[in-house]
PDB file of C-alpha atoms in Angstrom:
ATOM      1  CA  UNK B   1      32.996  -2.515  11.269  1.00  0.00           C
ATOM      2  CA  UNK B   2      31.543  -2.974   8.113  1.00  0.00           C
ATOM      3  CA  UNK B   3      27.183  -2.663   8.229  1.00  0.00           C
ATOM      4  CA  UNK B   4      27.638  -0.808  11.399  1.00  0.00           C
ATOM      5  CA  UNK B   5      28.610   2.875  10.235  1.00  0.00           C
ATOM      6  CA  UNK B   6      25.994   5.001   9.427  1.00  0.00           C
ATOM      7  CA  UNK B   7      24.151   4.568   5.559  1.00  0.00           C
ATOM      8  CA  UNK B   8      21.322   5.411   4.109  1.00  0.00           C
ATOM      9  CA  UNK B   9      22.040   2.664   1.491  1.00  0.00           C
ATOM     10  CA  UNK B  10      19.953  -0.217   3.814  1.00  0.00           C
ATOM     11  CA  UNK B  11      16.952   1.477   2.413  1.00  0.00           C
ATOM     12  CA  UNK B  12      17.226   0.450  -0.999  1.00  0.00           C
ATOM     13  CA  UNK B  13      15.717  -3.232   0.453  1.00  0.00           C
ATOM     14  CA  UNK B  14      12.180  -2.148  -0.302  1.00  0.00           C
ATOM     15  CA  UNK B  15      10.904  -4.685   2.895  1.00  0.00           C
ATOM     16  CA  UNK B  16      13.221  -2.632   5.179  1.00  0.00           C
ATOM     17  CA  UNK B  17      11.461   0.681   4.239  1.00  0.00           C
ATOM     18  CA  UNK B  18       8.160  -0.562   4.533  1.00  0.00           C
ATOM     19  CA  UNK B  19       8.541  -2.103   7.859  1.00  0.00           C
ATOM     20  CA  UNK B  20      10.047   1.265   9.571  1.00  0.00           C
ATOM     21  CA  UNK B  21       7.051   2.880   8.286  1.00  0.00           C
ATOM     22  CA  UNK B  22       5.420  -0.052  10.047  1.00  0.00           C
ATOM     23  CA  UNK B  23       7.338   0.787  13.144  1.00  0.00           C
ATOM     24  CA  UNK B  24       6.343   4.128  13.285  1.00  0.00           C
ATOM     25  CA  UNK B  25       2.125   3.554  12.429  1.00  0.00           C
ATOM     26  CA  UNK B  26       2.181   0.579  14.976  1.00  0.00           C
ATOM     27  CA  UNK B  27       4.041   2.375  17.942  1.00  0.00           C
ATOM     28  CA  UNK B  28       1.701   5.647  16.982  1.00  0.00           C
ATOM     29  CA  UNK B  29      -1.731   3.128  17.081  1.00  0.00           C
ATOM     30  CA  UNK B  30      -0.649   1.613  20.495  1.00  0.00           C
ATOM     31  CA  UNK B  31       0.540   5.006  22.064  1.00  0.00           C
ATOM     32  CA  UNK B  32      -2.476   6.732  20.873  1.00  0.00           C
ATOM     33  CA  UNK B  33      -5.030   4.667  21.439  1.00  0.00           C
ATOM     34  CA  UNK B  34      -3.995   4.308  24.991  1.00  0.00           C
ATOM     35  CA  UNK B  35      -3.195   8.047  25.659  1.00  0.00           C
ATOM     36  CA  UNK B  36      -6.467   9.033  24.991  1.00  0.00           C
ATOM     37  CA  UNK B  37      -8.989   5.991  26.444  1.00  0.00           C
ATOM     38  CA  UNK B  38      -9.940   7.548  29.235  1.00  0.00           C
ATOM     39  CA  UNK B  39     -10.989  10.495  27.413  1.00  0.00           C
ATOM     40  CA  UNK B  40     -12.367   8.942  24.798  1.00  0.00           C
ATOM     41  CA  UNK B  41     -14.133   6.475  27.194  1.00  0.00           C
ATOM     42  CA  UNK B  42     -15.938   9.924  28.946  1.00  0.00           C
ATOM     43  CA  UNK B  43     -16.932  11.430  25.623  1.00  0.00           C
ATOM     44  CA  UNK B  44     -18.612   7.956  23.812  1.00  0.00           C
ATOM     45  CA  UNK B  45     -20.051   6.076  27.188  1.00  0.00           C
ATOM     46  CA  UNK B  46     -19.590   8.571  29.673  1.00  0.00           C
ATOM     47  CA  UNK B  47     -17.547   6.421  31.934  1.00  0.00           C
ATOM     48  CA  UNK B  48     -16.108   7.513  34.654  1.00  0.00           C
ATOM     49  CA  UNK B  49     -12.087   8.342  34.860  1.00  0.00           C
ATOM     50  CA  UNK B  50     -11.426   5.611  37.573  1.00  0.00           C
ATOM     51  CA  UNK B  51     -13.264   2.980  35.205  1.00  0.00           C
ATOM     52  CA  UNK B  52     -11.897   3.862  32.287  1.00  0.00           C
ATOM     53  CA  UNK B  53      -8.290   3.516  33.722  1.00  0.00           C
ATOM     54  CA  UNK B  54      -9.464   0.064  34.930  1.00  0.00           C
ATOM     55  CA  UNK B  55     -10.964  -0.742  31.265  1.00  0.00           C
ATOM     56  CA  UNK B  56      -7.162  -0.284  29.875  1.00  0.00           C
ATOM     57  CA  UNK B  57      -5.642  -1.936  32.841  1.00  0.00           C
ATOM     58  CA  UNK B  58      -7.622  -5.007  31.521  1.00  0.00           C
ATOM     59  CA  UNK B  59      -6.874  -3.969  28.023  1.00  0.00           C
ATOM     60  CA  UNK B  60      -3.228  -4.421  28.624  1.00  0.00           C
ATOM     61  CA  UNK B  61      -3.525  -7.728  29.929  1.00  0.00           C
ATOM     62  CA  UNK B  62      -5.089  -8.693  26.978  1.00  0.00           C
ATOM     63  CA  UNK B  63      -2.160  -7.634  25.529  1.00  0.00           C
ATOM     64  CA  UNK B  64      -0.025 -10.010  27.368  1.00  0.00           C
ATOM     65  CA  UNK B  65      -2.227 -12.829  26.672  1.00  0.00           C
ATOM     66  CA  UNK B  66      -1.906 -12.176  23.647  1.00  0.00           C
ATOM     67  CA  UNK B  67       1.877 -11.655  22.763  1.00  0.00           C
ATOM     68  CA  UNK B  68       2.532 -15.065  24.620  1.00  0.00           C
ATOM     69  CA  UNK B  69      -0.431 -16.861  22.334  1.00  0.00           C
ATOM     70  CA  UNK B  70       0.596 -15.222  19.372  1.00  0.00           C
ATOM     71  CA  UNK B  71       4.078 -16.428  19.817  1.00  0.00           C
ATOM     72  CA  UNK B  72       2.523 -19.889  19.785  1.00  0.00           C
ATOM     73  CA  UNK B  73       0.533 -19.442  16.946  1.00  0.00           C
ATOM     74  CA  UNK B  74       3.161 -18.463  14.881  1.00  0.00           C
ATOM     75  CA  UNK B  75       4.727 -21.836  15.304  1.00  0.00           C
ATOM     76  CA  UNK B  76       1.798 -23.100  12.860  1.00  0.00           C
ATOM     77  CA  UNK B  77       0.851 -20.202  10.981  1.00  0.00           C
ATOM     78  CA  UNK B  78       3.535 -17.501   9.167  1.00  0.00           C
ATOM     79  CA  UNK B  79       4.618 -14.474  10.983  1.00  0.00           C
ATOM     80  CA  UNK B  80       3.354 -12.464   7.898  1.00  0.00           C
ATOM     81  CA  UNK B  81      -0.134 -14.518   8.002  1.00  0.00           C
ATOM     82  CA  UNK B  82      -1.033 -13.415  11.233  1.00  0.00           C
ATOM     83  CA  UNK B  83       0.405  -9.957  11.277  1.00  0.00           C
ATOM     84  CA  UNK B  84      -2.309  -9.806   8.285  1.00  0.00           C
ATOM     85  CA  UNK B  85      -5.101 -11.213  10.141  1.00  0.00           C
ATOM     86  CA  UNK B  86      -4.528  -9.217  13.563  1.00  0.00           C
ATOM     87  CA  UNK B  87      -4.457  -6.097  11.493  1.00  0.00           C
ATOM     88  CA  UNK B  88      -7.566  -6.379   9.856  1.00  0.00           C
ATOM     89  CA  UNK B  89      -9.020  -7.619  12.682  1.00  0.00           C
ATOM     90  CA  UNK B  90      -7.799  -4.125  14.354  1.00  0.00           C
ATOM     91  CA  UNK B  91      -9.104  -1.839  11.547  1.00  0.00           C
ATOM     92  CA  UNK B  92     -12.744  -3.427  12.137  1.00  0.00           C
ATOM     93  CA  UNK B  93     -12.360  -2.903  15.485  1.00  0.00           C
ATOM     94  CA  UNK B  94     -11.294   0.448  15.928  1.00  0.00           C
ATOM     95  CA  UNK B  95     -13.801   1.423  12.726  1.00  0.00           C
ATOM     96  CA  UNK B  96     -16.425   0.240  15.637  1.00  0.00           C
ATOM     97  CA  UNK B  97     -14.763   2.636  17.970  1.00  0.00           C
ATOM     98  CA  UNK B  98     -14.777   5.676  15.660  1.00  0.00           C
ATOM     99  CA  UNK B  99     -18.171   5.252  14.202  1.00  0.00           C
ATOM    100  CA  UNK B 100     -20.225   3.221  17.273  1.00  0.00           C
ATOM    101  CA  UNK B 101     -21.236   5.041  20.152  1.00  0.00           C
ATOM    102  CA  UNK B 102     -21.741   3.422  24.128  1.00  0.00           C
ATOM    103  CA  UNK B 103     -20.245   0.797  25.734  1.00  0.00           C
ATOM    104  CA  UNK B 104     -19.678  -1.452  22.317  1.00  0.00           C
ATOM    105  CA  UNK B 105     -17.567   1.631  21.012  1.00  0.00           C
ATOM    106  CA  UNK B 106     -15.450   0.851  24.268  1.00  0.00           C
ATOM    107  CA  UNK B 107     -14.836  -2.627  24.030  1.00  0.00           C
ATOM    108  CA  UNK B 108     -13.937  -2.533  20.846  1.00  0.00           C
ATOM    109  CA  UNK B 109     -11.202  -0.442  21.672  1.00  0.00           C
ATOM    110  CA  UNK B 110     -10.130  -2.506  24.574  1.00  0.00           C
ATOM    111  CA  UNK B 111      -9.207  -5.486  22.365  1.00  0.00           C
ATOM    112  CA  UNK B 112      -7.413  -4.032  20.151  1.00  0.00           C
ATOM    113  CA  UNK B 113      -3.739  -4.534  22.458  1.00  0.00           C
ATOM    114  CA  UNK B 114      -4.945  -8.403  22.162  1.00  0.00           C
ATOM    115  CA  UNK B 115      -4.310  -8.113  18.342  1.00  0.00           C
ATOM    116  CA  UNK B 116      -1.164  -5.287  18.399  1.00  0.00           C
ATOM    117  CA  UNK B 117       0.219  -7.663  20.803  1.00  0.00           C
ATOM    118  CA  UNK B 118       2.700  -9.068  18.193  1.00  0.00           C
ATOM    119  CA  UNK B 119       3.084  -6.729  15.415  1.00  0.00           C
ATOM    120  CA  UNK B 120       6.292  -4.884  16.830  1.00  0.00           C
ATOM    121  CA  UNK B 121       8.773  -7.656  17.067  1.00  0.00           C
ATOM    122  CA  UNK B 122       6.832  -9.699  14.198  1.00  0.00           C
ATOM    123  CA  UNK B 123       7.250  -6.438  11.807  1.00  0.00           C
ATOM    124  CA  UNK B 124      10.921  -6.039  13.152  1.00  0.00           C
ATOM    125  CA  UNK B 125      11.397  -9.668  12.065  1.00  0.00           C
ATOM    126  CA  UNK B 126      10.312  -9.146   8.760  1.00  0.00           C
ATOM    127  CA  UNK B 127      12.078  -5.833   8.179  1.00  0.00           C
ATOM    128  CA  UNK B 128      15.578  -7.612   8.907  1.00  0.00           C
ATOM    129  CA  UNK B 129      15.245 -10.569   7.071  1.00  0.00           C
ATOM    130  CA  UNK B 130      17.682 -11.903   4.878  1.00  0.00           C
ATOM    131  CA  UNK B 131      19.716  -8.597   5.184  1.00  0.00           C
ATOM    132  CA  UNK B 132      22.705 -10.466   6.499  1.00  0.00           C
ATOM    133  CA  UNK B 133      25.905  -7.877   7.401  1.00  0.00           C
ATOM    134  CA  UNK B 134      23.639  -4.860   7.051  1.00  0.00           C
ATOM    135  CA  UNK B 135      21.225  -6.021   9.513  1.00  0.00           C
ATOM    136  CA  UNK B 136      22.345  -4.172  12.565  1.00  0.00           C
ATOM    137  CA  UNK B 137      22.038  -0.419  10.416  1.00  0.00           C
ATOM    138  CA  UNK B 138      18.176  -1.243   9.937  1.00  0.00           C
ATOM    139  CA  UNK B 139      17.833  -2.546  13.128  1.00  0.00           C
ATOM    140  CA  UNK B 140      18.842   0.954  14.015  1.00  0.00           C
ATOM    141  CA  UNK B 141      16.556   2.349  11.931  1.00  0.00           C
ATOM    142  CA  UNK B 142      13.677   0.386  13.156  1.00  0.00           C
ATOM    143  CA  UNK B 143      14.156   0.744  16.813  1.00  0.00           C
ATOM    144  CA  UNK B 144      14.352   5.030  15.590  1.00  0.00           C
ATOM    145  CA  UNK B 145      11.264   4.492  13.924  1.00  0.00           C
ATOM    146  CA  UNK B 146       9.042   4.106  17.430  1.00  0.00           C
ATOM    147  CA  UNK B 147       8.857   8.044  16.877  1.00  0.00           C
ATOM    148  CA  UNK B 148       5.709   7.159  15.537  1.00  0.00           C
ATOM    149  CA  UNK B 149       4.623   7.496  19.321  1.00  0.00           C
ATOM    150  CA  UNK B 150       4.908  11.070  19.392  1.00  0.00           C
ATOM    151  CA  UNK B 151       3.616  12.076  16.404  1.00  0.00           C
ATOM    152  CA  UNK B 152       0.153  10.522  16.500  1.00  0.00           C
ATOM    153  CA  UNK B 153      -1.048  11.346  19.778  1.00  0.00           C
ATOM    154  CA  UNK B 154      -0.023  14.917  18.489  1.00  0.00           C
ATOM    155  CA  UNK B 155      -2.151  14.439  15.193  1.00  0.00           C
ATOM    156  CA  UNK B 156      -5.272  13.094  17.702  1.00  0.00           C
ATOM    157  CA  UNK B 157      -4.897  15.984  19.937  1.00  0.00           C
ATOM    158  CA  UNK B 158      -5.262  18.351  16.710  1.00  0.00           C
ATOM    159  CA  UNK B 159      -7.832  16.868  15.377  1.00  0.00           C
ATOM    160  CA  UNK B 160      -9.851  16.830  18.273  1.00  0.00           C
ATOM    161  CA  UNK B 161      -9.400  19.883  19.521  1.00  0.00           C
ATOM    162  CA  UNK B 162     -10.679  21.014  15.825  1.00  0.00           C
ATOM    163  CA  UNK B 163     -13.408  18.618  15.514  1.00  0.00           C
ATOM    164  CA  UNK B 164     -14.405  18.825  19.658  1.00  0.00           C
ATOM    165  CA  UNK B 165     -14.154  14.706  19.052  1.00  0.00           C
ATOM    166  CA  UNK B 166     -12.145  12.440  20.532  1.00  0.00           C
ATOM    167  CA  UNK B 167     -13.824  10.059  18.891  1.00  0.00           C
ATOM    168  CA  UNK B 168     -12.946  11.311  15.333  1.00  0.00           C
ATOM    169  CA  UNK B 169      -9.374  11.595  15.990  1.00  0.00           C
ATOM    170  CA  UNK B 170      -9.370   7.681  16.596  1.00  0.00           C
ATOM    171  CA  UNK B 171      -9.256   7.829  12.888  1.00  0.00           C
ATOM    172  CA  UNK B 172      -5.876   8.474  13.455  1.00  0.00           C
ATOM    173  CA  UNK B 173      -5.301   4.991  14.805  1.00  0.00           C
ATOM    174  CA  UNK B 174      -7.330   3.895  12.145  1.00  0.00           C
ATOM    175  CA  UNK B 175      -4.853   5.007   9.451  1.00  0.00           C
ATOM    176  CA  UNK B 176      -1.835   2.983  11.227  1.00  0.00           C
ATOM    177  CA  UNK B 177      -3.440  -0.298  11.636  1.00  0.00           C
ATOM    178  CA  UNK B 178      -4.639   0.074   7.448  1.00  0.00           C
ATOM    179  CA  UNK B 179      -1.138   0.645   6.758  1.00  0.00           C
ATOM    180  CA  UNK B 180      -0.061  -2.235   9.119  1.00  0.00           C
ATOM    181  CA  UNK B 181      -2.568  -4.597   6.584  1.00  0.00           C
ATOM    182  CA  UNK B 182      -0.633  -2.925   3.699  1.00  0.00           C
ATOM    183  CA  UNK B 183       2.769  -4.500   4.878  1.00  0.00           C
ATOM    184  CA  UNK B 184       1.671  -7.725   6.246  1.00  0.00           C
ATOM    185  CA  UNK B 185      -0.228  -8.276   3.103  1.00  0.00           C
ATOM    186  CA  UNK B 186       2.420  -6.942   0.651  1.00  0.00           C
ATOM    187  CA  UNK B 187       5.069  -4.394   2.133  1.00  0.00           C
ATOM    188  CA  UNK B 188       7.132  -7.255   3.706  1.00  0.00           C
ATOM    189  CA  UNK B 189       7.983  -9.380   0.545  1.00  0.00           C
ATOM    190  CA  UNK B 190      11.422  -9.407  -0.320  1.00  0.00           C
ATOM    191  CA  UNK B 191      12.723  -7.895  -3.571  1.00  0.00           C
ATOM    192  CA  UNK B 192      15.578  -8.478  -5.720  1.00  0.00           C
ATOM    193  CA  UNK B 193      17.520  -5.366  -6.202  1.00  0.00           C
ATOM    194  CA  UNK B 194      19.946  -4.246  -8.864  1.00  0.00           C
ATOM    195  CA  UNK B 195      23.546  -4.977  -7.865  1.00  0.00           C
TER     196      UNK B 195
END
């Protein structure tokens, strides 16, 4: 039974307590950014509803193109390494979609799944590592973590309706992917602790 009862203790792994804060950005920047396309398509190209449904549709493949390649990449390059590079890749991308306006604003958007496409299970990976018995309790506390989905379409829906921009509340987004960067580039290292 021991590392399956209930402890706060997992947390003092510093790479554990990064990645559920990665959890919950990343699950927040893919629920968000998806909840409010269509709007957000309306309000910066004035797309129609049907098109803009079809525009994520598309989207989301890209998203399963791009779990399977990334899952090949990551036979050549580090799990970290790429996490890195698909997250700054994401924060340009969705700074085009907050600051751009038109259809450029749009496709921005619509890659971004392409690049989230492996972050959950490569930021789970990293979050367990090399915690041996106690790896099931921060599993736990990972898979808890995908709260993050409720909370930022609830922040984008506040600051829009106080700004009267969807488009501003993308910053929202914005936020998780920069803190996504933060862990791949530094959050995930493992760190000796005091026994």
């Amino acid at each position: 039974m021991h590392g399956t009862q209930f402890s706060w203790k997992v947390f003092r792994f510093s790479h554990l307590k990064w990645a559920v804060f990665g959890e919950f950005f990343y699950v927040g920047s893919q629920v968000g950014l998806g909840s409010f396309f269509v709007k957000y398509s309306r309000f910066v190209a004035d797309i129609p509803e049907r098109e803009a449904g079809q525009k994520w549709f598309i989207a989301m493949a890209g998203f399963m193109v791009g779990r399977f390649l990334g899952t090949f990449i990551m036979g050549y390059v580090k799990p970290a390494r790429l996490l890195t590079l698909y997250a700054a890749i994401n924060v340009i991308l969705v700074t085009i979609g907050v600051l751009a306006k038109g259809h450029v604003a749009v496709y921005a958007i619509m890659v971004t799944p392409f690049f989230m496409s492996i972050m959950f299970p490569t930021i789970f990976a990293l979050g367990i590592k090399d915690l041996g018995e106690e790896t099931k309790m921060a599993a736990s506390f990972l898979v808890m973590a995908i709260i993050g989905g409720a909370a930022a379409p609830l922040a984008m829906g506040a600051i829009s309706d106080a700004t009267g921009s969807i488009q501003v509340a993308y910053a929202v987004p914005l936020v998780c992917f920069v803190y996504i960067l933060f862990f791949g580039v530094k959050g995930h290292k493992i760190k000796p602790i005091a026994s």
